[in-house]
Amino acid sequence: MQKVKLPISVDPVRATQSSTELDALIQKALMKRLAESTISIQSDISTHFQFEIDRQKLRIFHGKASVAVELICQRCNEPMIYQCEAEFTYCPVHNQEQENNLPDVYEPIYYDENGEVNLHEIVEDELILTLPQIAKHAIEDCAESEYELTFGEIDEEETTRPNPFDALAQLKRK
């Protein structure tokens, strides 16, 4: 299947009725918030969406997104490549009541004023959530790994401390 450009928004009702499956690309220039969160985005974002109706007759869609981004290693302060992989399942809802009745396995997403959901925003949000809180190379790949230090040794005696309540138990016996 050839990868095409992902539509910005889609009508989930029509897409689930026809069991639509999309293998598409999103241009990296359209991911402004992801670009602000990283040094750079290495390529266009590869996505896969599958729309279906589940056993409870809910309209849902599964998605996957993947892209390599460049981050700054917080250990050595050098650029590093990080592979962002996101998988998600959403169920479009119209109101708070529908959201409250959703099973926990589905993430709610609200329809816009046209009855559609914005796929680009979903992908961007999910990729931002996969970014590490503290970006670091693997310890063997980091330039500062030789400075990885630990201080002191843990004594075995310290790990088996006496119970502080034993003194209270002895007082109670007297």
XYZ file of N, CA and C in Angstrom:
522
model
N 0.841 -1.179 0.000
C 0.000 0.000 0.000
C 0.887 1.243 0.000
N 0.576 2.175 -0.848
C 1.355 3.398 -0.973
C 0.956 4.384 0.118
N 1.958 5.061 0.668
C 1.689 6.073 1.684
C 1.316 7.375 1.004
N 0.218 7.979 1.466
C -0.258 9.249 0.931
C -0.296 10.259 2.064
N -0.673 11.496 1.774
C -0.804 12.510 2.813
C -2.056 12.221 3.640
N -1.922 12.341 4.955
C -3.048 12.113 5.856
C -3.981 13.304 5.802
N -5.293 13.088 5.656
C -6.215 14.231 5.702
C -6.169 14.863 7.094
N -6.369 16.168 7.155
C -6.301 16.872 8.432
C -7.384 16.379 9.385
N -8.602 16.271 8.890
C -9.678 15.767 9.737
C -10.495 14.755 8.950
N -11.205 13.927 9.706
C -11.988 12.870 9.085
C -13.303 12.721 9.847
N -14.349 12.311 9.138
C -15.645 12.038 9.752
C -15.622 10.597 10.254
N -15.557 10.377 11.576
C -15.432 9.018 12.080
C -16.663 8.147 11.816
N -17.838 8.761 11.661
C -19.040 7.984 11.386
C -18.913 7.298 10.030
N -18.584 8.054 9.009
C -18.409 7.481 7.663
C -17.222 6.522 7.625
N -16.138 6.902 8.305
C -14.932 6.074 8.269
C -15.161 4.722 8.935
N -15.920 4.692 10.035
C -16.178 3.413 10.705
C -17.177 2.568 9.924
N -18.141 3.201 9.273
C -19.115 2.443 8.489
C -18.448 1.700 7.342
N -17.411 2.298 6.776
C -16.717 1.644 5.667
C -15.428 0.955 6.116
N -15.205 0.862 7.443
C -13.994 0.236 8.005
C -12.728 0.753 7.327
N -12.611 2.065 7.269
C -11.487 2.722 6.599
C -10.172 2.410 7.312
N -9.161 2.200 6.508
C -7.808 2.006 7.014
C -6.894 2.941 6.241
N -6.125 3.757 6.960
C -5.269 4.751 6.326
C -3.811 4.513 6.691
N -2.956 4.351 5.701
C -1.503 4.384 5.876
C -1.066 5.679 5.224
N -0.596 6.616 6.027
C -0.339 7.938 5.463
C 0.856 8.606 6.134
N 1.291 9.682 5.517
C 2.375 10.509 6.036
C 1.841 11.888 6.383
N 2.417 12.482 7.410
C 2.139 13.882 7.741
C 3.448 14.625 7.553
N 3.393 15.714 6.828
C 4.606 16.499 6.614
C 5.101 17.049 7.938
N 6.404 16.974 8.142
C 6.976 17.437 9.409
C 6.772 18.929 9.624
N 6.608 19.700 8.564
C 6.388 21.143 8.695
C 5.046 21.454 9.369
N 4.123 20.514 9.350
C 2.809 20.732 9.967
C 2.805 20.467 11.468
N 3.872 19.908 11.998
C 3.965 19.565 13.417
C 4.727 20.652 14.183
N 4.116 21.800 14.320
C 4.791 22.957 14.928
C 5.101 22.748 16.410
N 4.150 22.220 17.176
C 4.377 22.025 18.616
C 5.433 20.960 18.867
N 5.447 19.903 18.053
C 6.474 18.871 18.193
C 7.842 19.452 17.834
N 7.899 20.290 16.812
C 9.163 20.922 16.421
C 9.679 21.842 17.528
N 8.770 22.527 18.229
C 9.183 23.398 19.337
C 9.693 22.594 20.526
N 9.239 21.363 20.670
C 9.633 20.515 21.794
C 10.932 19.762 21.545
N 11.446 19.824 20.320
C 12.658 19.093 19.954
C 13.615 20.034 19.237
N 14.815 19.540 18.928
C 15.734 20.326 18.107
C 15.242 20.301 16.669
N 14.929 19.085 16.198
C 14.414 18.954 14.833
C 13.654 17.639 14.685
N 12.807 17.599 13.677
C 12.112 16.369 13.297
C 12.860 15.847 12.082
N 13.253 14.589 12.128
C 14.131 14.037 11.105
C 13.447 13.730 9.779
N 12.157 13.367 9.810
C 11.470 12.987 8.573
C 9.975 13.235 8.726
N 9.237 12.983 7.666
C 7.788 13.063 7.761
C 7.298 11.976 8.718
N 6.146 12.214 9.325
C 5.615 11.309 10.330
C 4.830 10.196 9.634
N 5.183 8.972 9.950
C 4.504 7.813 9.396
C 3.331 7.447 10.311
N 2.131 7.322 9.745
C 0.949 7.026 10.552
C 0.157 5.869 9.958
N -0.618 5.241 10.826
C -1.563 4.202 10.411
C -2.816 4.364 11.271
N -3.962 4.452 10.632
C -5.247 4.559 11.327
C -6.170 3.448 10.850
N -6.929 2.901 11.797
C -7.924 1.891 11.469
C -9.213 2.239 12.203
N -10.273 2.459 11.455
C -11.580 2.823 12.004
C -12.466 1.588 12.031
N -13.167 1.391 13.156
C -14.034 0.224 13.275
C -15.126 0.457 14.315
N -16.072 -0.463 14.349
C -17.133 -0.457 15.361
C -16.848 -1.636 16.276
N -16.773 -1.388 17.597
C -16.425 -2.460 18.523
C -17.660 -3.279 18.905
N -17.497 -4.193 19.835
C -18.577 -5.097 20.246
C -19.734 -4.373 20.916
N -19.452 -3.229 21.513
C -20.500 -2.440 22.175
C -21.148 -1.447 21.218
N -20.832 -1.557 19.951
C -21.359 -0.686 18.895
C -20.841 0.745 19.013
N -19.665 0.903 19.609
C -19.025 2.212 19.692
C -18.121 2.400 18.483
N -18.114 3.613 17.955
C -17.200 3.939 16.854
C -15.847 4.271 17.459
N -14.840 3.528 17.065
C -13.499 3.744 17.610
C -12.496 3.775 16.468
N -11.315 4.291 16.777
C -10.220 4.173 15.816
C -8.913 3.970 16.554
N -8.115 3.086 15.979
C -6.782 2.784 16.495
C -5.787 3.525 15.619
N -4.699 3.930 16.214
C -3.687 4.616 15.432
C -2.288 4.315 15.910
N -1.355 4.476 15.006
C 0.073 4.366 15.305
C 0.765 5.515 14.597
N 1.771 6.066 15.235
C 2.572 7.127 14.627
C 4.026 6.894 14.989
N 4.894 7.228 14.062
C 6.315 6.980 14.275
C 7.142 8.049 13.572
N 8.151 8.561 14.287
C 9.067 9.531 13.700
C 10.326 9.609 14.567
N 11.451 9.912 13.937
C 12.699 10.137 14.660
C 12.861 11.642 14.864
N 13.219 12.030 16.079
C 13.440 13.446 16.393
C 14.829 13.599 17.003
N 15.332 14.819 16.957
C 16.633 15.109 17.542
C 16.417 15.874 18.841
N 17.047 15.386 19.911
C 16.955 16.000 21.238
C 18.359 16.278 21.754
N 18.449 17.028 22.837
C 19.734 17.282 23.494
C 19.867 16.330 24.671
N 20.952 15.574 24.709
C 21.230 14.677 25.832
C 21.524 15.536 27.062
N 20.820 15.279 28.142
C 20.990 16.074 29.356
C 22.226 15.659 30.152
N 22.856 14.565 29.756
C 24.058 14.118 30.442
C 25.300 14.743 29.822
N 25.387 14.725 28.467
C 26.600 15.212 27.793
C 26.364 16.486 26.985
N 25.110 16.935 26.891
C 24.762 18.169 26.187
C 25.042 18.091 24.684
N 24.993 16.887 24.119
C 25.187 16.675 22.688
C 23.863 16.245 22.062
N 23.675 16.491 20.760
C 22.435 16.049 20.099
C 22.346 14.524 20.043
N 21.123 14.028 20.097
C 20.879 12.592 19.997
C 19.594 12.355 19.216
N 19.493 11.208 18.587
C 18.293 10.842 17.840
C 17.433 9.966 18.743
N 16.148 10.307 18.817
C 15.196 9.540 19.622
C 14.038 9.124 18.724
N 13.683 7.861 18.763
C 12.587 7.340 17.947
C 11.288 7.412 18.746
N 10.376 8.262 18.312
C 9.062 8.388 18.954
C 8.109 7.383 18.325
N 7.519 6.544 19.137
C 6.534 5.558 18.692
C 5.303 5.723 19.562
N 4.159 5.970 18.948
C 2.925 6.151 19.706
C 1.845 5.219 19.170
N 1.119 4.588 20.093
C -0.055 3.788 19.751
C -1.204 4.294 20.605
N -2.387 4.390 20.009
C -3.514 4.963 20.722
C -4.824 4.426 20.185
N -5.864 4.523 21.024
C -7.216 4.139 20.639
C -8.160 5.217 21.160
N -8.937 5.797 20.271
C -9.858 6.872 20.621
C -11.289 6.482 20.270
N -12.205 7.095 21.005
C -13.629 6.961 20.715
C -14.210 8.371 20.657
N -14.687 8.797 19.495
C -15.265 10.146 19.388
C -16.567 10.262 20.203
N -16.715 11.385 20.905
C -17.915 11.637 21.720
C -18.427 13.050 21.441
N -19.717 13.239 21.726
C -20.336 14.551 21.537
C -20.400 15.361 22.823
N -20.509 14.687 23.988
C -20.715 15.419 25.241
C -20.093 14.679 26.424
N -20.188 15.310 27.585
C -19.598 14.784 28.816
C -20.258 13.466 29.229
N -21.555 13.341 29.011
C -22.274 12.118 29.389
C -21.737 10.917 28.607
N -21.538 11.084 27.313
C -20.969 10.004 26.505
C -19.553 9.666 26.973
N -18.811 10.699 27.325
C -17.444 10.488 27.801
C -17.440 9.681 29.094
N -18.365 9.983 30.002
C -18.429 9.270 31.279
C -18.837 7.813 31.118
N -19.576 7.498 30.061
C -20.040 6.131 29.838
C -19.065 5.280 29.030
N -17.941 5.863 28.619
C -16.961 5.122 27.821
C -16.221 4.091 28.667
N -15.896 2.937 28.080
C -15.002 2.002 28.779
C -13.622 2.646 28.958
N -12.907 2.219 29.983
C -11.610 2.815 30.304
C -10.542 2.586 29.241
N -10.721 1.586 28.389
C -9.694 1.289 27.384
C -9.665 2.316 26.260
N -10.716 3.135 26.147
C -10.784 4.131 25.078
C -10.557 5.527 25.631
N -9.818 6.294 24.874
C -9.601 7.703 25.187
C -10.674 8.503 24.448
N -11.384 9.384 25.143
C -12.415 10.167 24.440
C -11.796 11.293 23.625
N -12.429 11.594 22.519
C -12.059 12.757 21.708
C -13.350 13.382 21.219
N -13.438 14.694 21.343
C -14.670 15.398 20.978
C -14.707 15.705 19.483
N -15.900 15.572 18.916
C -16.130 15.989 17.533
C -15.981 17.506 17.460
N -15.540 18.025 16.316
C -15.524 19.469 16.126
C -16.904 19.920 15.621
N -17.025 21.181 15.281
C -18.321 21.729 14.853
C -18.832 21.112 13.552
N -17.955 20.459 12.786
C -18.349 19.813 11.529
C -18.596 18.322 11.681
N -18.523 17.811 12.913
C -18.714 16.381 13.135
C -17.506 15.547 12.755
N -16.321 16.151 12.801
C -15.096 15.458 12.432
C -14.101 15.509 13.587
N -13.042 14.722 13.480
C -11.940 14.778 14.444
C -10.659 15.120 13.688
N -9.800 15.902 14.327
C -8.561 16.366 13.710
C -7.461 15.336 13.946
N -7.094 14.605 12.920
C -6.089 13.548 13.036
C -4.683 14.100 13.244
N -4.383 15.253 12.655
C -3.052 15.843 12.819
C -2.796 16.215 14.285
N -3.786 16.813 14.940
C -3.624 17.181 16.352
C -3.455 15.942 17.222
N -4.209 14.899 16.917
C -4.098 13.656 17.692
C -2.690 13.097 17.586
N -2.168 13.020 16.382
C -0.826 12.475 16.169
C 0.214 13.339 16.875
N 0.087 14.643 16.739
C 1.062 15.535 17.373
C 1.016 15.406 18.893
N -0.181 15.373 19.466
C -0.317 15.214 20.923
C 0.311 13.903 21.392
N 0.021 12.828 20.696
C 0.538 11.522 21.094
C 2.057 11.455 20.987
N 2.628 12.046 19.953
C 4.087 12.037 19.813
C 4.754 12.890 20.888
N 4.156 14.017 21.227
C 4.712 14.855 22.299
C 4.697 14.093 23.622
N 3.647 13.315 23.856
C 3.559 12.531 25.089
C 4.618 11.435 25.170
N 5.138 10.984 24.026
C 6.156 9.928 24.055
C 7.570 10.464 24.250
N 7.735 11.787 24.186
C 9.071 12.354 24.398
C 9.518 12.087 25.833
N 10.786 11.771 26.040
C 11.260 11.514 27.407
C 11.309 12.803 28.224
N 11.077 12.670 29.531
C 11.168 13.838 30.407
C 12.603 14.339 30.474
N 13.532 13.403 30.554
C 14.955 13.744 30.571
C 15.612 12.942 29.455
N 15.991 13.615 28.397
C 16.596 12.934 27.250
C 18.055 12.624 27.559
N 18.430 11.338 27.409
C 19.817 10.939 27.607
C 20.145 9.788 26.675
N 21.388 9.779 26.218
C 21.897 8.634 25.470
C 21.877 7.409 26.381
N 21.981 6.241 25.789
C 22.260 5.048 26.583
C 23.640 5.259 27.211
N 23.857 4.745 28.397
C 25.088 5.034 29.141
C 26.335 4.646 28.350
N 26.276 3.565 27.564
C 27.455 3.154 26.789
C 27.695 4.045 25.574
N 26.677 4.793 25.126
C 26.816 5.669 23.966
C 27.125 7.113 24.335
N 27.026 7.450 25.596
C 27.170 8.838 26.029
C 28.644 9.209 26.221
N 28.991 10.415 25.790
C 30.366 10.903 25.930
C 30.744 11.101 27.394
N 29.774 11.321 28.246
C 30.040 11.566 29.663
C 29.918 10.298 30.508
N 29.840 9.133 29.880
C 29.636 7.896 30.639
C 30.805 7.585 31.566
N 32.003 8.040 31.220
C 33.159 7.783 32.092
C 33.020 8.519 33.422
N 32.171 9.520 33.459
C 31.992 10.282 34.693
C 30.792 9.811 35.500
N 30.154 8.729 35.064
C 29.020 8.176 35.799
C 29.548 7.632 37.122
N 29.117 8.207 38.191
C 29.692 7.867 39.490
C 28.639 7.367 40.457
N 29.088 6.525 41.355
C 28.293 6.149 42.513
C 29.183 6.379 43.719
N 28.608 6.722 44.806
C 29.381 7.050 45.992
C 29.093 6.052 47.101
N 30.148 5.512 47.689
C 30.019 4.647 48.849
C 29.461 3.283 48.520
N 29.451 2.461 49.555
C 28.909 1.127 49.432
C 27.849 0.947 50.505
N 26.876 0.145 50.208
C 25.810 -0.100 51.172
C 26.231 -1.270 52.048
N 26.251 -1.046 53.365
C 26.593 -2.107 54.300
C 25.405 -3.041 54.453
N 25.717 -4.326 54.576
C 24.659 -5.320 54.761
C 23.952 -5.104 56.095
N 24.699 -4.669 57.109
C 24.112 -4.465 58.425
C 23.043 -3.378 58.413
N 23.229 -2.368 57.589
C 22.259 -1.275 57.527
C 20.942 -1.709 56.910
N 20.983 -2.700 56.046
C 19.750 -3.139 55.399
C 18.866 -3.937 56.352
N 19.438 -4.519 57.418
C 18.641 -5.259 58.393
C 18.593 -4.464 59.698
N 17.928 -3.378 59.666
C 17.809 -2.517 60.857
C 16.839 -3.145 61.855
N 17.056 -2.881 63.126
C 16.115 -3.407 64.120
C 14.781 -2.646 64.028
N 13.742 -3.342 64.380
C 12.412 -2.753 64.356
C 12.297 -1.734 65.488
N 11.952 -0.487 65.232
C 11.871 0.517 66.297
C 10.732 0.237 67.282
N 9.796 -0.581 66.911
C 8.675 -0.871 67.798
C 8.963 -2.016 68.763
N 10.124 -2.654 68.614
C 10.505 -3.702 69.560
C 10.648 -3.139 70.963
N 11.142 -1.926 71.111
C 11.277 -1.296 72.429
C 9.901 -1.104 73.060
N 8.912 -0.737 72.296
C 7.549 -0.589 72.816
C 6.979 -1.948 73.247
N 7.269 -2.988 72.496
C 6.783 -4.316 72.831
C 7.388 -4.775 74.142
N 8.670 -4.459 74.395
C 9.316 -4.835 75.646
C 8.703 -4.074 76.818
N 8.358 -2.809 76.654
C 7.718 -2.033 77.717
C 6.342 -2.579 78.044
N 5.655 -3.040 77.035
C 4.294 -3.567 77.220
C 4.334 -4.861 78.024
N 5.388 -5.646 77.878
C 5.529 -6.921 78.634
C 5.785 -6.691 80.104
N 6.343 -5.578 80.485
C 6.724 -5.311 81.883
C 5.560 -4.990 82.745
